[in-house]
Amino acid sequence: MADTIPIKELSFDERVERDLNNPLLRTNFREAMDFLMDKRSGQFPDYDQLQELRDLGASIRRRALSKLPDLLEALEEKLRANGIRVHWAETPEQANQIVLDIARHHNARTMIKGKSMVSEETELNEFLEHAGITAVEADMGEYILQLAHEKPSHIVMPAIHKTKEDIARLFAEEVPDCDYTEDVDELIQAARKELRKRFHDADIGLTGVNFMVAETGTLVLVENEGNGRMATTVPKVHIAMTGIEKVIERLDDLPPLLTLLTNSATGQPITTYVNMISSPRKEGEDGPEEVHLVLLDNGRTIPYADEEMRQTLQCIRCAACMNHCPVYTRLGGHAYGTTYPGPIGSILSPHLLGLEDTKDLPSASSLCGACGEVCPVRIPIPDLLRRLRHEGVRKLHKGEAPVIRGHGAKYTHTEKVSWLSWSKLYSSPALYRTFALSATLLRGLSPSKMKGWTDYRTAPKPARQSLHTLIKQHRKEEGKV
Amino acid sequence: MSTSIQARSNILSRLRSAQTSPLTVADDIGSAQLPERSRAEKVSRLVELMRAVKTEVHLATDEQWPQLLTDTLTAKGITSLLVSSRKETGKRLTEIEDELELIDVPDNPLSLKDDLFSSIPASLTTCRCGIAETGTLVLWPDHDEPRAMSLVPPVHCVLLKEQDIANTLADIIRVEEWAGQMPTNALLISGPSKTADIARILAYGAHGPRELVVMLVQEQEGQ
């Protein structure tokens, strides 16, 4: 039912054009990002303390990734011992099928969902819909988008592109017994009332996971609304779905990461709820009688193989990089055309989808460096963007193992030849002198239209005299004095 | 399920084929050092942070809290309260005049579901401790105080003792050795349920309790 925004429907340039020309969208994002940046900086008043904390956060994530296969096995063993069932999926299709099999096993008709970006990645709702199972989003932002048949434009605040008025109109049309109101409290109460019925009746609750603790076999969910708690408490089956990289080694590793996550994401010292789940309900307790964990690869093992690219997997999904990105702030999330937008999306999506479909993303950055400076786990996002640009125009050598799907997706013969000629010209003094002389003499002949460049700028024209000539003249004149 | 087993072995073998040098805790750099706090500092920070997110905090002596809670709820127009008769909270409330109808937690907590969703206006639970650093309550729900009890009723009240306020989550995890004894569900609660998903405007009472009421019991001289 939900209309997707397929990555190929419009080209990247067309999406950028569309969204840059939407003044309301640009105002929304500008204001929202300013708000989130202020909230974050208010929580980190001491610069040195923040740097120390970021060092620790980066260390914890690097340590976990340095032994990822071992930790995943340890986690699985702990979870099994605790009574949680673990499933592995290499592809989105496999992950969705696992969820469907569990649902069928329980004759489930309805599913209530907490926020899960991984289920966005696998397009689970659409898949279940085809199989006759209704999955209702319960995070307020996701609920709004499901009603509007739209995709998230931000990973923490999914409906941030929608105005109060948009939502008021939407609710008046779609939410039972909800009259048009722009009062946010009333809107939230209308959604609460509707979704409480769904929580009560749902056969299965499905959520994402923020951290998985290998030491204890614990799934940690961080949220403000309580939808995550509802989805993991009320239905008799809970399915958690997440990427293989979310594991941390010890319970002691959790507090610093929680601090970094909530402060970086929304400028809160902690969220309303931190929900740590270590087993299905035991005798005499409430909660789900079955808990399942679906671990998804979907291309994550590709950057893992490369020491530099592996750092992409350190991400704790706080969205600080997009909040601080001048490009994201002007475009919003939809222009990127991928589940994860902004700087983190531009370094992650090429691995999940391959560079053929995402070749423009690493270039959708001014390399200003803000993302790298705010990242709470010190992912060198600008370096990774440049690395992906390089891989995008590079053909593999014979026998060289690929580090990403779609090497050379942006390769063009013209560009290659241009750079080769440039390099020849600038490394041979005789050639260079000839070139400089002819460029200045024949400057009148330089083209007035240059593809890409002259769309927005005037064409460059060589100067009358080269710098070398000018310096020579200058020295001559000085010598005279 | 065979697909899952195959996927598992493919994923793990791809991960294992990568060149990695396993790091240990000793390789960690940086720190999350936070200031030590006296008892009074912990109380004042906790109260300040809780109130900042609209948690209602009432300071009371051990003697006073049952009546103070009853008055607080009565003022809100609440006439019944879900509370476990097997916990200190329920025992103490039964001692005072029954102005509130006390609903006991049944032996099978699952049988509460329909009442929780339709009629129970408020609940009172104990908590394991508080966390000063973040203004947080730590709950380990159990048979007597199930998970839904602190989640579904529109008003959730919590009894917290001043001496049970720790400085940080890291301290609690270490001192209480959580790693060896994690319960089915451990919860950190830091306010009433809230959302800013509509145009960044903060609204309380998203899916969980609209109000969180903390009875903070101060330790008296000579106790």
XYZ file of C-alpha atoms in Angstrom:
704
model
C 0.000 0.000 0.000
C 2.718 2.500 0.850
C 4.059 4.134 -2.258
C 7.770 3.810 -2.289
C 10.022 6.351 -3.833
C 12.027 4.044 -6.050
C 15.549 5.170 -6.446
C 15.302 4.975 -10.235
C 12.038 6.835 -10.706
C 13.733 10.207 -10.918
C 17.428 10.754 -11.363
C 19.396 12.169 -8.477
C 19.736 15.508 -10.273
C 15.993 15.620 -10.886
C 15.224 14.933 -7.228
C 17.691 17.606 -6.163
C 16.130 20.078 -8.586
C 12.633 19.221 -7.320
C 13.484 19.649 -3.634
C 15.708 22.715 -3.984
C 12.788 24.452 -5.664
C 10.442 23.752 -2.756
C 10.764 26.796 -0.469
C 8.519 25.348 2.259
C 10.607 22.201 2.462
C 13.797 24.237 2.632
C 12.437 26.418 5.433
C 11.254 23.346 7.362
C 14.619 21.662 7.191
C 16.610 24.802 7.915
C 14.582 25.481 11.059
C 14.563 21.867 12.163
C 18.292 21.399 11.721
C 19.066 24.672 13.528
C 16.864 23.470 16.374
C 18.593 20.088 16.604
C 22.069 21.617 16.399
C 21.234 24.009 19.247
C 19.814 21.210 21.374
C 22.942 19.135 20.918
C 25.436 21.903 21.636
C 23.495 22.813 24.788
C 24.108 19.308 26.116
C 27.846 19.314 25.452
C 29.038 22.542 27.077
C 32.543 21.257 27.869
C 34.578 20.767 24.682
C 37.336 18.646 26.230
C 34.894 16.380 27.996
C 33.032 15.809 24.751
C 36.248 14.906 22.932
C 37.132 12.386 25.657
C 33.678 10.869 25.433
C 33.865 10.666 21.632
C 37.251 8.914 21.944
C 35.669 6.368 24.250
C 32.623 5.923 22.018
C 34.849 5.367 18.982
C 37.025 2.914 20.951
C 34.028 0.884 22.063
C 32.627 0.621 18.546
C 36.050 -0.139 16.993
C 36.714 -2.801 19.609
C 33.350 -4.426 18.893
C 33.948 -4.408 15.145
C 37.488 -5.743 15.575
C 35.974 -9.021 16.772
C 32.557 -8.838 15.186
C 32.192 -12.514 14.164
C 33.192 -13.684 17.656
C 30.829 -11.227 19.323
C 27.958 -12.239 17.064
C 28.501 -15.869 18.010
C 28.784 -15.003 21.697
C 25.637 -12.899 21.440
C 23.769 -15.689 19.704
C 24.812 -18.185 22.352
C 23.709 -15.885 25.173
C 20.427 -15.025 23.517
C 19.662 -18.704 22.887
C 20.492 -19.539 26.493
C 18.131 -16.733 27.549
C 15.391 -18.140 25.310
C 15.548 -15.611 22.450
C 15.548 -17.129 18.949
C 18.147 -15.836 16.525
C 17.743 -15.753 12.734
C 20.285 -14.675 10.121
C 19.547 -13.047 6.784
C 21.949 -12.103 4.013
C 19.398 -10.145 1.997
C 16.306 -8.016 2.674
C 14.193 -10.735 1.003
C 15.477 -13.368 3.429
C 14.857 -11.099 6.413
C 11.291 -10.390 5.297
C 10.664 -14.087 4.673
C 11.837 -14.916 8.214
C 9.364 -12.405 9.632
C 6.593 -13.806 7.451
C 7.373 -17.396 8.491
C 7.132 -16.426 12.160
C 3.860 -14.598 11.486
C 2.415 -17.577 9.595
C 3.478 -19.936 12.355
C 1.333 -17.904 14.754
C -1.493 -17.340 12.250
C -0.856 -13.643 12.744
C -2.950 -11.092 10.864
C -1.720 -7.867 12.413
C 1.614 -6.507 13.445
C 2.339 -3.340 15.412
C 5.711 -1.762 14.803
C 8.097 0.304 16.837
C 10.552 2.350 14.824
C 12.902 0.214 12.763
C 15.060 1.691 10.009
C 16.169 -1.827 9.057
C 12.558 -2.733 8.276
C 12.483 0.378 6.065
C 15.642 -0.932 4.425
C 13.938 -4.273 3.675
C 10.565 -2.637 2.808
C 8.931 -5.071 5.181
C 5.513 -3.378 5.315
C 4.948 -3.689 1.574
C 6.128 -7.293 1.638
C 3.777 -8.231 4.491
C 0.904 -6.399 2.849
C 1.249 -8.634 -0.206
C 1.145 -11.633 2.107
C -2.081 -10.391 3.690
C -0.619 -9.152 6.967
C -1.226 -5.586 8.108
C 1.767 -3.911 9.700
C 0.920 -0.660 11.475
C 3.647 1.824 12.313
C 3.346 3.118 15.887
C 6.150 5.652 16.148
C 4.234 8.924 15.680
C 6.469 10.049 12.829
C 6.307 6.693 11.072
C 2.533 6.521 11.621
C 2.121 9.896 9.919
C 4.229 8.741 6.976
C 2.357 5.462 6.667
C -0.922 7.378 6.450
C 0.612 9.726 3.881
C 2.245 6.869 1.911
C 5.635 8.495 2.257
C 9.116 7.485 3.300
C 11.143 8.893 6.217
C 13.245 11.936 5.386
C 15.332 11.742 8.577
C 16.411 8.677 10.543
C 15.542 10.051 13.999
C 12.646 12.380 13.152
C 11.105 10.621 10.151
C 8.275 13.092 9.431
C 10.315 16.244 9.953
C 9.512 17.443 6.408
C 5.791 17.664 7.196
C 4.192 20.758 8.681
C 1.611 20.825 11.442
C -0.973 21.816 8.822
C -0.034 18.862 6.561
C -0.561 16.520 9.495
C -3.794 18.198 10.595
C -5.271 17.648 7.097
C -3.947 14.090 6.927
C -5.394 13.121 10.329
C -8.763 14.682 9.541
C -8.953 12.436 6.478
C -7.336 9.256 7.726
C -7.634 8.923 11.511
C -11.065 7.729 12.738
C -12.983 10.328 14.817
C -10.360 13.012 14.333
C -11.611 16.437 13.311
C -9.323 18.995 11.714
C -7.142 20.539 14.392
C -3.742 22.172 14.383
C -3.384 21.600 18.120
C -0.457 19.200 18.389
C -1.615 17.759 21.727
C -4.984 16.902 20.218
C -3.358 15.350 17.161
C -1.103 13.198 19.315
C -4.019 12.136 21.522
C -6.020 11.116 18.441
C -3.130 8.969 17.223
C -2.591 7.578 20.731
C -6.205 6.485 20.973
C -6.155 4.811 17.580
C -2.819 3.102 18.121
C -3.688 1.837 21.600
C -6.371 -0.328 19.982
C -3.747 -1.661 17.611
C -1.315 -2.407 20.451
C -4.055 -4.214 22.320
C -5.072 -6.363 19.360
C -1.782 -6.981 17.529
C -0.530 -10.547 17.227
C 3.085 -9.505 16.858
C 5.193 -6.519 17.884
C 8.138 -5.689 15.623
C 10.916 -3.251 16.537
C 14.447 -2.286 15.698
C 17.331 -2.428 18.165
C 19.800 0.286 19.157
C 22.424 -1.916 20.787
C 22.888 -5.645 21.356
C 25.052 -6.612 24.319
C 27.050 -9.797 23.646
C 28.085 -10.288 27.264
C 24.539 -10.575 28.583
C 22.428 -11.317 25.506
C 20.485 -8.084 25.865
C 18.594 -6.059 23.247
C 18.546 -2.346 24.059
C 15.848 -0.040 22.662
C 16.022 3.719 23.115
C 12.902 5.858 22.680
C 10.693 8.650 24.035
C 7.163 7.698 23.062
C 6.666 4.268 24.577
C 5.788 2.574 21.278
C 8.896 0.424 21.591
C 7.883 -0.633 25.085
C 4.310 -1.314 23.965
C 5.427 -3.394 20.971
C 7.812 -5.414 23.155
C 5.410 -5.848 26.071
C 1.828 -6.310 24.900
C 1.755 -8.702 21.884
C 2.595 -12.323 22.603
C 5.409 -12.362 20.049
C 8.193 -9.807 19.696
C 10.409 -9.719 16.624
C 13.469 -7.479 16.721
C 15.171 -6.734 13.440
C 18.587 -5.160 13.091
C 21.913 -5.007 11.277
C 24.780 -7.296 12.286
C 26.977 -4.326 13.226
C 24.890 -3.209 16.224
C 26.574 -5.514 18.723
C 28.708 -4.253 21.626
C 30.935 -6.395 23.774
C 30.049 -5.628 27.378
C 27.225 -4.121 29.404
C 29.777 -1.579 30.691
C 30.095 -0.321 27.111
C 26.469 0.742 27.078
C 26.340 3.887 29.313
C 28.825 6.013 27.326
C 27.167 5.074 24.036
C 23.732 5.915 25.432
C 25.001 9.332 26.494
C 26.514 9.963 23.068
C 23.429 8.734 21.240
C 20.710 10.683 23.019
C 22.690 13.903 23.346
C 23.849 13.850 19.730
C 20.440 12.897 18.365
C 18.016 15.178 20.164
C 20.047 16.981 22.825
C 18.559 14.952 25.657
C 20.695 13.666 28.554
C 18.672 10.469 28.205
C 15.491 9.440 26.402
C 12.269 8.778 28.315
C 12.727 5.034 27.977
C 15.730 2.776 27.754
C 14.305 -0.709 27.396
C 16.676 -3.640 27.965
C 15.284 -7.002 26.954
C 17.159 -10.172 27.837
C 14.556 -12.924 27.519
C 10.942 -13.781 26.762
C 8.615 -13.647 29.764
C 9.412 -16.102 32.499
C 6.859 -17.995 34.578
C 4.509 -15.538 36.273
C 5.747 -12.471 34.359
C 4.082 -10.450 31.609
C 5.620 -9.651 28.234
C 5.921 -11.690 25.021
C 6.142 -15.461 25.233
C 8.445 -15.529 22.213
C 11.238 -13.124 21.300
C 13.003 -13.372 17.939
C 16.022 -11.504 16.652
C 16.595 -11.159 12.906
C 20.181 -10.225 12.069
C 20.573 -8.666 8.637
C 23.724 -8.390 6.545
C 22.462 -6.714 3.323
C 25.919 -5.681 2.191
C 27.389 -4.820 5.590
C 30.031 -7.527 5.271
C 31.396 -5.696 2.192
C 32.754 -2.583 3.962
C 33.771 -4.844 6.854
C 36.416 -6.439 4.636
C 38.218 -3.121 4.150
C 39.866 -1.555 7.174
C 39.053 2.018 6.167
C 35.485 1.379 4.997
C 34.796 -0.739 8.095
C 34.550 2.482 10.097
C 31.204 3.093 8.367
C 29.811 0.328 10.593
C 30.725 2.181 13.804
C 27.584 4.287 13.303
C 25.057 4.427 16.173
C 22.389 6.166 13.998
C 22.173 9.427 15.948
C 21.703 11.569 12.800
C 24.019 14.339 14.061
C 25.849 14.198 10.712
C 22.688 15.016 8.770
C 21.619 17.674 11.276
C 24.933 19.470 10.719
C 25.241 18.905 6.968
C 24.797 22.026 4.796
C 23.752 19.848 1.852
C 21.194 17.779 3.794
C 19.797 20.948 5.395
C 19.095 22.400 1.954
C 17.844 19.222 0.296
C 16.064 17.285 3.015
C 16.181 13.507 3.082
C 14.087 12.485 0.096
C 16.426 13.839 -2.560
C 18.985 11.209 -1.604
C 16.500 8.514 -2.635
C 17.781 5.995 -0.082
C 16.620 4.715 3.322
C 19.518 6.417 5.081
C 19.990 10.003 3.834
C 22.618 12.609 4.619
C 26.344 12.038 5.126
C 25.997 8.644 6.825
C 23.646 7.548 4.049
C 26.123 8.674 1.420
C 28.821 6.417 2.876
C 26.538 3.520 3.854
C 24.072 3.258 0.958
C 26.750 2.526 -1.680
C 27.561 -0.642 0.262
C 23.936 -1.668 0.764
C 22.832 -0.932 -2.798
C 26.030 -0.921 -4.854
C 27.655 2.102 -6.482
C 25.705 1.758 -9.753
C 22.562 2.966 -8.013
C 24.241 5.394 -5.626
C 27.150 6.808 -7.608
C 26.074 10.425 -7.106
C 25.788 10.212 -3.312
C 29.486 10.460 -2.394
C 29.601 13.657 -4.472
C 26.527 15.126 -2.745
C 28.816 16.829 -0.258
C 30.914 19.951 -0.124
C 33.443 18.070 2.046
C 33.141 20.860 4.605
C 33.915 18.326 7.319
C 31.076 19.139 9.743
C 29.813 15.530 9.738
C 33.205 14.217 10.786
C 33.508 16.829 13.518
C 30.206 16.007 15.192
C 30.161 12.232 14.745
C 29.972 10.855 18.321
C 31.952 7.750 17.353
C 34.465 9.572 15.170
C 33.646 8.077 11.783
C 35.861 9.986 9.326
C 32.925 10.590 7.009
C 34.696 13.100 4.702
C 37.592 10.653 4.158
C 35.127 7.881 3.371
C 33.245 10.116 0.935
C 36.497 10.797 -0.913
C 37.375 7.116 -0.872
C 34.011 6.246 -2.426
C 34.444 8.965 -5.060
C 37.749 7.327 -5.901
C 36.266 3.814 -6.057
C 33.467 5.197 -8.226
C 35.812 6.270 -11.010
C 38.350 3.464 -10.643
C 38.375 0.275 -12.683
C 39.634 -2.790 -10.854
C 43.042 -4.173 -11.804
C 43.108 -7.718 -13.087
C 42.634 -10.123 -10.212
C 42.017 -7.333 -7.673
C 39.313 -8.169 -5.139
C 36.419 -5.680 -5.247
C 35.889 -3.588 -2.096
C 32.440 -2.463 -3.173
C 29.766 -3.452 -5.676
C 29.836 -1.207 -8.724
C 33.487 -0.168 -8.902
C 33.929 2.439 -11.580
C 30.214 3.169 -11.874
C 31.051 6.801 -12.522
C 33.992 6.064 -14.785
C 33.933 7.894 -18.120
C 36.521 7.621 -20.823
C 36.518 11.402 -21.393
C 37.291 12.101 -17.745
C 40.011 9.495 -17.674
C 41.634 10.905 -20.838
C 41.321 14.467 -19.546
C 43.145 13.668 -16.332
C 45.804 11.659 -18.137
C 46.449 14.553 -20.505
C 46.489 17.005 -17.612
C 49.005 14.892 -15.782
C 51.241 14.589 -18.922
C 51.039 18.322 -19.548
C 51.930 19.306 -15.998
C 54.824 16.893 -15.684
C 56.616 17.921 -18.855
C 58.077 21.494 -18.846
C 58.333 21.727 -22.652
C 54.741 20.583 -23.180
C 53.548 22.871 -20.418
C 55.245 25.943 -21.939
C 53.773 25.210 -25.356
C 50.327 24.727 -23.791
C 50.529 27.971 -21.773
C 51.666 29.926 -24.813
C 48.933 28.573 -27.094
C 46.257 28.966 -24.390
C 47.019 32.653 -23.960
C 47.425 33.339 -27.683
C 44.305 31.437 -28.667
C 42.196 32.526 -25.681
C 39.559 33.900 -28.007
C 38.832 30.380 -29.191
C 38.073 28.875 -25.745
C 34.538 27.390 -25.677
C 31.722 29.470 -24.178
C 29.645 26.389 -23.300
C 31.119 23.666 -21.101
C 28.898 20.803 -20.040
C 27.981 20.895 -16.374
C 30.068 23.953 -15.618
C 28.344 26.669 -17.673
C 24.826 25.586 -16.543
C 25.347 27.702 -13.435
C 28.564 29.622 -14.051
C 30.267 31.686 -16.743
C 32.856 29.898 -18.827
C 36.486 30.281 -17.746
C 38.791 32.108 -20.171
C 42.581 31.914 -20.112
C 44.326 35.164 -19.128
C 46.176 37.297 -21.680
C 49.477 36.359 -20.130
C 50.383 33.338 -18.051
C 51.541 33.713 -14.457
C 54.994 32.549 -15.478
C 55.256 35.361 -18.009
C 53.996 37.918 -15.511
C 56.532 36.834 -12.902
C 59.327 36.993 -15.464
C 58.334 40.527 -16.407
C 58.071 41.521 -12.757
C 61.570 40.241 -12.017
C 62.963 42.063 -15.053
C 61.459 45.323 -13.871
C 62.762 44.806 -10.335
C 66.241 44.162 -11.749
C 66.134 47.494 -13.544
C 65.473 49.447 -10.363
C 15.162 -22.288 8.679
C 17.913 -23.849 6.556
C 18.234 -20.527 4.713
C 18.998 -18.889 8.039
C 21.680 -21.477 8.836
C 23.232 -21.002 5.417
C 23.053 -17.216 5.807
C 24.685 -17.481 9.219
C 27.598 -19.465 7.904
C 28.048 -17.180 4.853
C 27.943 -14.017 6.957
C 30.347 -15.340 9.576
C 32.768 -16.664 6.991
C 32.786 -13.341 5.133
C 33.454 -11.525 8.412
C 36.191 -13.982 9.352
C 37.954 -13.577 6.034
C 38.558 -9.886 6.807
C 41.913 -8.878 8.203
C 41.311 -7.700 11.759
C 43.410 -7.447 14.881
C 41.093 -7.866 17.859
C 41.231 -4.958 20.304
C 40.745 -5.283 24.054
C 39.363 -2.944 26.703
C 42.965 -1.979 27.476
C 43.153 -0.452 23.976
C 40.263 1.927 24.696
C 41.107 5.600 24.861
C 39.020 8.493 26.161
C 36.757 8.548 29.170
C 33.260 9.203 30.413
C 34.405 10.710 33.694
C 31.570 12.405 35.552
C 31.718 14.381 38.797
C 31.186 12.589 42.114
C 28.161 13.934 44.000
C 27.156 14.077 47.640
C 23.759 12.738 48.709
C 22.276 16.236 48.667
C 23.745 17.004 45.250
C 22.360 13.773 43.851
C 18.892 14.533 45.167
C 18.877 18.062 43.834
C 20.153 17.074 40.387
C 17.661 14.232 40.089
C 14.754 16.441 41.072
C 15.853 19.251 38.758
C 16.225 16.978 35.724
C 12.989 15.147 36.423
C 11.026 18.357 36.709
C 12.623 19.631 33.489
C 10.761 16.886 31.590
C 7.481 17.437 33.441
C 7.829 14.677 36.022
C 5.893 15.587 39.161
C 8.200 15.120 42.158
C 6.838 15.196 45.720
C 9.239 15.231 48.640
C 7.891 13.424 51.684
C 8.920 11.576 54.800
C 8.373 7.866 55.033
C 5.424 8.546 57.290
C 3.816 11.121 55.035
C 3.982 9.664 51.542
C 0.881 7.403 51.561
C -1.415 10.291 52.489
C 0.399 12.742 50.230
C 0.043 10.374 47.272
C -3.629 9.799 48.037
C -4.236 13.556 48.164
C -2.259 14.113 44.951
C -4.265 11.509 43.057
C -7.574 12.640 44.526
C -6.795 16.159 43.354
C -6.405 14.771 39.846
C -9.830 13.159 40.124
C -8.358 9.673 40.317
C -10.253 7.278 42.564
C -8.542 3.942 41.975
C -4.967 2.783 41.891
C -3.246 -0.376 40.670
C -0.725 -1.413 43.308
C 0.750 -4.707 44.411
C -0.338 -5.850 47.879
C 2.869 -7.856 48.056
C 5.118 -4.793 47.841
C 5.832 -2.103 50.419
C 3.755 0.336 48.354
C 0.554 -1.701 48.603
C 1.093 -2.653 52.229
C 1.515 0.950 53.300
C -1.456 2.235 51.338
C -3.812 -0.346 52.860
C -2.901 0.986 56.301
C -4.450 4.391 55.673
C -8.112 5.260 55.275
C -9.346 3.841 52.011
C -9.972 6.991 50.056
C -8.562 5.256 46.981
C -9.858 1.995 45.632
C -6.757 -0.215 45.519
C -6.639 -2.695 42.651
C -4.255 -5.545 43.395
C -1.986 -7.097 40.785
C -3.421 -10.560 40.091
C -1.310 -13.686 40.315
C -1.392 -13.979 36.547
C -0.359 -10.513 35.383
C -1.520 -11.251 31.818
C -5.127 -11.292 33.021
C -4.794 -7.548 33.692
C -4.503 -6.651 30.012
C -8.083 -5.622 29.236
C -8.522 -3.635 32.457
C -5.227 -1.889 31.881
C -6.274 -0.783 28.420
C -9.811 0.181 29.342
C -10.216 1.327 32.911
C -7.226 1.515 35.251
C -6.403 5.236 35.620
C -3.178 5.009 37.609
C -0.555 2.677 39.028
C 2.016 2.836 41.787
C 5.241 0.854 41.604
C 8.441 0.636 43.562
C 11.747 1.127 41.779
C 15.165 -0.341 42.175
C 16.970 2.994 42.332
C 17.319 6.446 40.828
C 20.110 7.920 38.701
C 21.121 11.497 39.512
C 23.138 12.128 36.357
C 20.150 11.773 34.037
C 17.126 12.119 36.358
C 16.166 8.507 35.834
C 14.233 5.747 37.603
C 15.444 2.160 37.312
C 12.754 -0.523 37.281
C 13.129 -4.259 37.066
C 9.538 -5.375 36.512
C 8.620 -8.744 37.993
C 5.673 -10.976 38.821
C 4.311 -8.521 41.399
C 4.936 -5.403 39.344
C 4.624 -6.436 35.685
C 5.977 -4.452 32.732
C 2.623 -3.161 31.538
C 1.964 -1.648 34.975
C 4.455 1.177 34.412
C 3.405 1.599 30.782
C -0.314 1.385 30.090
C -2.075 3.425 32.849
C -2.234 7.160 32.011
C -0.662 8.061 35.359
C 2.341 6.154 36.722
C 3.477 6.823 40.283
C 6.786 5.619 41.666
C 8.098 5.357 45.202
C 11.784 6.311 45.367
C 13.943 6.442 48.502
C 16.529 9.173 48.738
C 19.223 6.713 49.810
C 18.619 4.691 46.638
C 19.788 7.448 44.305
C 23.013 6.492 42.557
C 25.191 8.893 40.622
C 25.375 7.267 37.192
C 24.099 4.258 35.253
C 27.701 3.103 34.848
C 28.079 3.050 38.661
C 24.941 0.962 39.125
C 25.852 -1.560 36.441
C 29.258 -2.012 38.028
C 28.360 -1.917 41.729
C 25.261 -4.086 41.442
C 27.007 -6.417 38.978
C 24.182 -6.322 36.491
C 26.105 -8.274 33.872
C 25.707 -11.454 35.870
C 22.010 -11.113 36.613
C 20.107 -9.261 33.903
C 16.347 -9.642 34.380
C 13.828 -10.338 31.609
C 13.351 -6.590 31.263
C 15.342 -3.779 32.835
C 13.914 -0.305 32.345
C 15.201 3.194 32.659
C 12.360 5.697 32.873
C 13.074 9.415 32.737
C 9.741 11.165 32.527
C 6.257 10.791 31.085
C 5.985 9.465 27.537
C 6.586 12.221 24.962
C 7.094 12.999 21.293
C 8.216 15.897 19.104
C 7.387 14.125 15.848
C 4.857 16.751 14.784
C 6.736 19.844 13.709
C 9.187 19.466 16.635
C 6.482 20.569 19.065
C 6.816 18.675 22.319
C 3.694 16.773 23.378
C 3.381 14.530 26.408
C 1.404 11.295 26.626
C 2.406 9.733 23.306
C 1.933 6.020 23.979
C 2.909 5.542 27.599
C 1.818 7.406 30.759
C 0.872 11.057 30.316
C 2.007 11.793 33.842
C 4.841 10.454 35.938
C 4.546 11.131 39.674
C 7.531 10.440 41.927
C 7.149 10.200 45.708
C 10.692 10.918 46.851
C 11.065 9.715 50.412
C 13.649 11.614 52.375
C 15.661 9.842 54.998
C 14.972 11.154 58.488
C 17.459 11.838 61.263
C 18.137 8.825 63.453
C 16.884 6.278 60.906
